[in-house]
């Protein structure tokens, strides 16, 4: 995910994109670039050049498959996406898909068409919405968990937070007892890695984010981190926070 990466919300520098394409495509590998969140910018809408546009040699573009979706930019229930690739490769992919399913439902395709006809307006609204929610999440972290350090996200729907110690899995279990579902850091890497980190999404409304952060602070101070070890577990809230 070269742009607005999940879970960090960061962008890969253009120069690194070019070097990566040269190294991978030059060795005969296919490159799959996931751009499902590339158009979700923070601050103001901005156009992101496709990953393949950074290929220094034109023939390397044939080795790049770019995937996108309306599931992040428009609505999570709209499971309509696309692939951009060389025509020969698209033909092979189409043939392979016919074996596995009968295609996307007509109603979903009609909704996708209507969304694309007003896509710029949708992206502008989503940018404003996500910017406000990201600001609320960062402010809430500063209030409830000031020792944690979120990544300086520039887009996407989440931040990657350094919690200061290898306690991510313990924190995830403690949060689950409060009905707060938080995947541990190792879920985003090899087993045993990223125990210092958690992914925090900011796609929920501001009020929901505040409730979630209050629960997260309770889970942390109630025994997930070393500072709270030995304290009694807090009582669970009755309202679920997603």
Coordinates of C-alpha atoms in Angstrom, one line a residue:
X1 CA 0.0 0.0 0.0
X2 CA 2.2 2.8 -1.2
X3 CA -0.2 5.6 -0.4
X4 CA -2.1 6.1 2.9
X5 CA -0.9 2.8 4.1
X6 CA -2.8 0.6 6.5
X7 CA -2.0 0.7 9.4
X8 CA 0.3 3.7 9.4
X9 CA -1.6 6.2 7.2
X10 CA 1.7 7.3 5.6
X11 CA 2.9 7.7 2.0
X12 CA 5.9 6.1 0.3
X13 CA 8.2 8.7 -1.2
X14 CA 8.0 8.9 -5.0
X15 CA 11.7 8.1 -5.3
X16 CA 11.3 4.9 -3.3
X17 CA 8.3 3.9 -5.5
X18 CA 10.5 4.2 -8.6
X19 CA 13.3 2.2 -7.0
X20 CA 11.0 -0.5 -5.8
X21 CA 9.3 -0.9 -9.2
X22 CA 12.7 -1.2 -10.8
X23 CA 13.9 -3.8 -8.3
X24 CA 10.8 -6.0 -8.4
X25 CA 9.7 -5.7 -12.0
X26 CA 13.3 -5.9 -13.1
X27 CA 13.6 -9.3 -11.4
X28 CA 10.6 -10.7 -13.1
X29 CA 8.1 -10.3 -10.2
X30 CA 4.6 -9.0 -10.4
X31 CA 3.8 -6.0 -8.2
X32 CA 0.3 -5.6 -6.6
X33 CA -0.3 -2.1 -5.5
X34 CA -3.3 -1.7 -3.1
X35 CA -4.8 1.8 -3.6
X36 CA -8.1 1.3 -1.8
X37 CA -7.3 4.1 0.6
X38 CA -5.0 6.2 -1.7
X39 CA -7.8 8.7 -2.4
X40 CA -8.6 9.3 1.3
X41 CA -6.5 12.2 2.2
X42 CA -6.4 14.2 5.4
X43 CA -6.5 18.0 5.3
X44 CA -7.8 18.6 1.8
X45 CA -8.6 16.4 -1.2
X46 CA -5.6 15.7 -3.4
X47 CA -4.9 13.5 -6.4
X48 CA -2.4 10.8 -6.0
X49 CA -0.5 9.5 -9.1
X50 CA -1.0 5.8 -9.7
X51 CA 1.8 3.6 -8.5
X52 CA 2.6 2.5 -12.0
X53 CA 3.2 6.1 -13.1
X54 CA 6.4 6.0 -11.2
X55 CA 7.9 3.3 -13.3
X56 CA 11.1 4.6 -14.9
X57 CA 11.0 2.1 -17.7
X58 CA 7.7 1.9 -19.5
X59 CA 7.7 -1.9 -19.9
X60 CA 7.9 -2.3 -16.1
X61 CA 4.3 -1.0 -16.0
X62 CA 3.2 -4.3 -17.5
X63 CA 4.3 -6.1 -14.3
X64 CA 2.1 -3.8 -12.0
X65 CA -1.4 -4.7 -10.9
X66 CA -3.3 -1.8 -9.2
X67 CA -6.3 -2.7 -7.2
X68 CA -8.9 -0.2 -5.9
X69 CA -12.4 -0.3 -4.3
X70 CA -15.4 1.8 -3.4
X71 CA -15.6 -0.1 0.0
X72 CA -13.3 2.4 1.7
X73 CA -13.9 5.7 -0.3
X74 CA -17.7 5.5 -0.5
X75 CA -19.2 2.9 1.8
X76 CA -18.0 -0.3 3.4
X77 CA -21.1 -2.2 2.2
X78 CA -20.4 -1.4 -1.4
X79 CA -18.1 -4.3 -2.3
X80 CA -17.2 -3.2 -5.8
X81 CA -13.6 -2.9 -6.8
X82 CA -11.4 -3.0 -9.9
X83 CA -8.0 -4.0 -11.2
X84 CA -5.8 -2.0 -13.6
X85 CA -3.2 -4.0 -15.4
X86 CA -1.8 -4.9 -18.8
X87 CA -4.5 -6.1 -21.3
X88 CA -3.1 -9.6 -21.6
X89 CA -3.0 -10.0 -17.8
X90 CA -6.6 -8.6 -17.4
X91 CA -7.7 -11.2 -19.9
X92 CA -6.2 -14.0 -17.9
X93 CA -7.7 -12.7 -14.7
X94 CA -11.2 -12.4 -16.3
X95 CA -10.9 -16.0 -17.4
X96 CA -9.9 -17.2 -13.9
X97 CA -12.7 -15.3 -12.3
X98 CA -15.4 -17.0 -14.3
X99 CA -14.4 -20.3 -12.7
X100 CA -14.8 -19.0 -9.2
X101 CA -18.0 -16.8 -9.3
X102 CA -20.7 -15.4 -11.5
X103 CA -19.8 -11.8 -11.1
X104 CA -20.9 -8.8 -9.1
X105 CA -24.6 -8.2 -8.5
X106 CA -26.3 -5.8 -10.9
X107 CA -27.7 -3.6 -8.0
X108 CA -24.3 -3.1 -6.6
X109 CA -22.9 -2.1 -10.0
X110 CA -25.8 0.4 -10.4
X111 CA -25.0 2.0 -7.0
X112 CA -21.3 2.0 -7.9
X113 CA -22.0 3.8 -11.2
X114 CA -24.1 6.5 -9.4
X115 CA -21.3 6.9 -6.9
X116 CA -18.7 7.4 -9.6
X117 CA -20.8 10.0 -11.3
X118 CA -20.5 12.2 -8.1
X119 CA -17.1 10.8 -7.0
X120 CA -15.3 14.1 -6.5
X121 CA -18.0 15.4 -4.2
X122 CA -18.0 12.2 -2.2
X123 CA -14.2 12.3 -1.8
X124 CA -14.4 16.0 -0.6
X125 CA -17.0 15.0 2.0
X126 CA -15.1 12.0 3.1
X127 CA -11.9 14.1 3.4
X128 CA -13.7 16.6 5.7
X129 CA -15.2 13.8 7.7
X130 CA -12.0 11.8 8.2
X131 CA -9.9 14.9 8.9
X132 CA -12.3 15.9 11.8
X133 CA -12.3 12.3 13.2
X134 CA -8.5 12.0 12.9
X135 CA -8.2 15.3 14.8
X136 CA -10.6 14.0 17.5
X137 CA -8.6 10.7 17.8
X138 CA -5.2 12.4 18.2
X139 CA -6.7 14.9 20.7
X140 CA -8.3 12.1 22.7
X141 CA -5.0 10.2 22.8
X142 CA -3.3 13.2 24.1
X143 CA -5.9 13.5 26.8
X144 CA -6.4 9.9 27.9
X145 CA -3.1 8.2 26.9
X146 CA -0.5 11.0 26.6
X147 CA 2.5 8.7 26.6
X148 CA 1.4 6.9 23.4
X149 CA 2.8 8.1 20.1
X150 CA 0.6 7.9 17.0
X151 CA 2.1 7.8 13.5
X152 CA 1.9 11.2 11.6
X153 CA -0.8 9.9 9.2
X154 CA -1.5 11.9 6.1
X155 CA -4.5 9.8 4.8
X156 CA -6.3 6.6 5.1
X157 CA -8.5 5.5 8.0
X158 CA -6.2 4.6 10.9
X159 CA -3.0 5.4 12.8
X160 CA -0.2 3.1 14.0
X161 CA 0.4 3.9 17.7
X162 CA 3.6 3.1 19.7
X163 CA 2.3 2.3 23.2
X164 CA 5.8 2.3 24.7
X165 CA 6.2 -1.3 25.7
X166 CA 5.6 -4.9 24.4
X167 CA 2.1 -5.1 25.7
X168 CA -0.1 -5.1 22.6
X169 CA -1.5 -8.6 23.0
X170 CA -2.2 -8.1 26.7
X171 CA -3.9 -4.8 25.9
X172 CA -6.1 -6.5 23.3
X173 CA -7.3 -9.1 25.8
X174 CA -8.0 -6.5 28.4
X175 CA -9.9 -4.3 25.9
X176 CA -12.0 -7.3 24.9
X177 CA -13.2 -7.6 28.5
X178 CA -14.6 -4.1 28.1
X179 CA -16.3 -5.1 24.8
X180 CA -13.7 -3.0 22.8
X181 CA -12.4 -5.1 19.9
X182 CA -8.8 -4.1 19.2
X183 CA -6.5 -6.4 17.1
X184 CA -3.1 -6.7 18.6
X185 CA 0.0 -5.4 16.8
X186 CA 1.3 -8.8 15.7
X187 CA -1.8 -9.2 13.6
X188 CA -0.2 -6.9 11.1
X189 CA 3.2 -8.7 10.9
X190 CA 5.0 -11.9 11.6
X191 CA 4.2 -13.7 15.0
X192 CA 5.9 -11.9 17.8
X193 CA 6.5 -8.6 16.0
X194 CA 4.9 -5.3 16.6
X195 CA 4.0 -5.9 20.2
X196 CA 4.8 -2.2 20.9
X197 CA 2.1 -1.1 18.5
X198 CA -1.7 -1.0 18.0
X199 CA -3.8 0.1 15.1
X200 CA -6.5 2.7 15.9
X201 CA -9.0 3.5 13.2
X202 CA -10.6 6.9 13.1
X203 CA -13.5 6.1 10.8
X204 CA -16.2 6.1 13.6
X205 CA -18.0 9.3 14.6
X206 CA -16.2 11.6 17.1
X207 CA -18.5 10.6 20.0
X208 CA -17.9 6.9 19.5
X209 CA -14.1 7.5 19.2
X210 CA -14.2 9.3 22.6
X211 CA -16.0 6.4 24.3
X212 CA -13.6 3.9 22.7
X213 CA -10.6 5.9 24.0
X214 CA -12.0 6.0 27.5
X215 CA -12.4 2.2 27.5
X216 CA -8.9 1.8 26.0
X217 CA -7.4 3.9 28.7
X218 CA -9.3 1.8 31.3
X219 CA -7.9 -1.4 29.7
X220 CA -4.4 0.0 29.7
X221 CA -4.5 1.4 33.3
X222 CA -6.3 -1.7 34.6
X223 CA -3.5 -4.2 33.9
X224 CA -2.5 -4.3 30.2
X225 CA 0.5 -2.1 30.7
X226 CA 3.1 -2.4 33.4
X227 CA 1.9 0.9 35.1
X228 CA -1.5 -0.7 35.8
X229 CA -0.4 -4.2 36.7
X230 CA -2.1 -5.6 39.7
X231 CA -5.1 -3.2 39.6
X232 CA -8.6 -4.6 39.6
X233 CA -10.2 -4.9 36.2
X234 CA -12.7 -2.1 35.5
X235 CA -16.4 -2.9 35.1
X236 CA -17.5 -3.4 31.5
X237 CA -19.5 -0.8 29.7
X238 CA -23.0 -1.9 28.5
X239 CA -22.7 -0.1 25.1
X240 CA -20.5 -1.8 22.5
X241 CA -18.0 0.4 20.8
X242 CA -16.8 -0.7 17.3

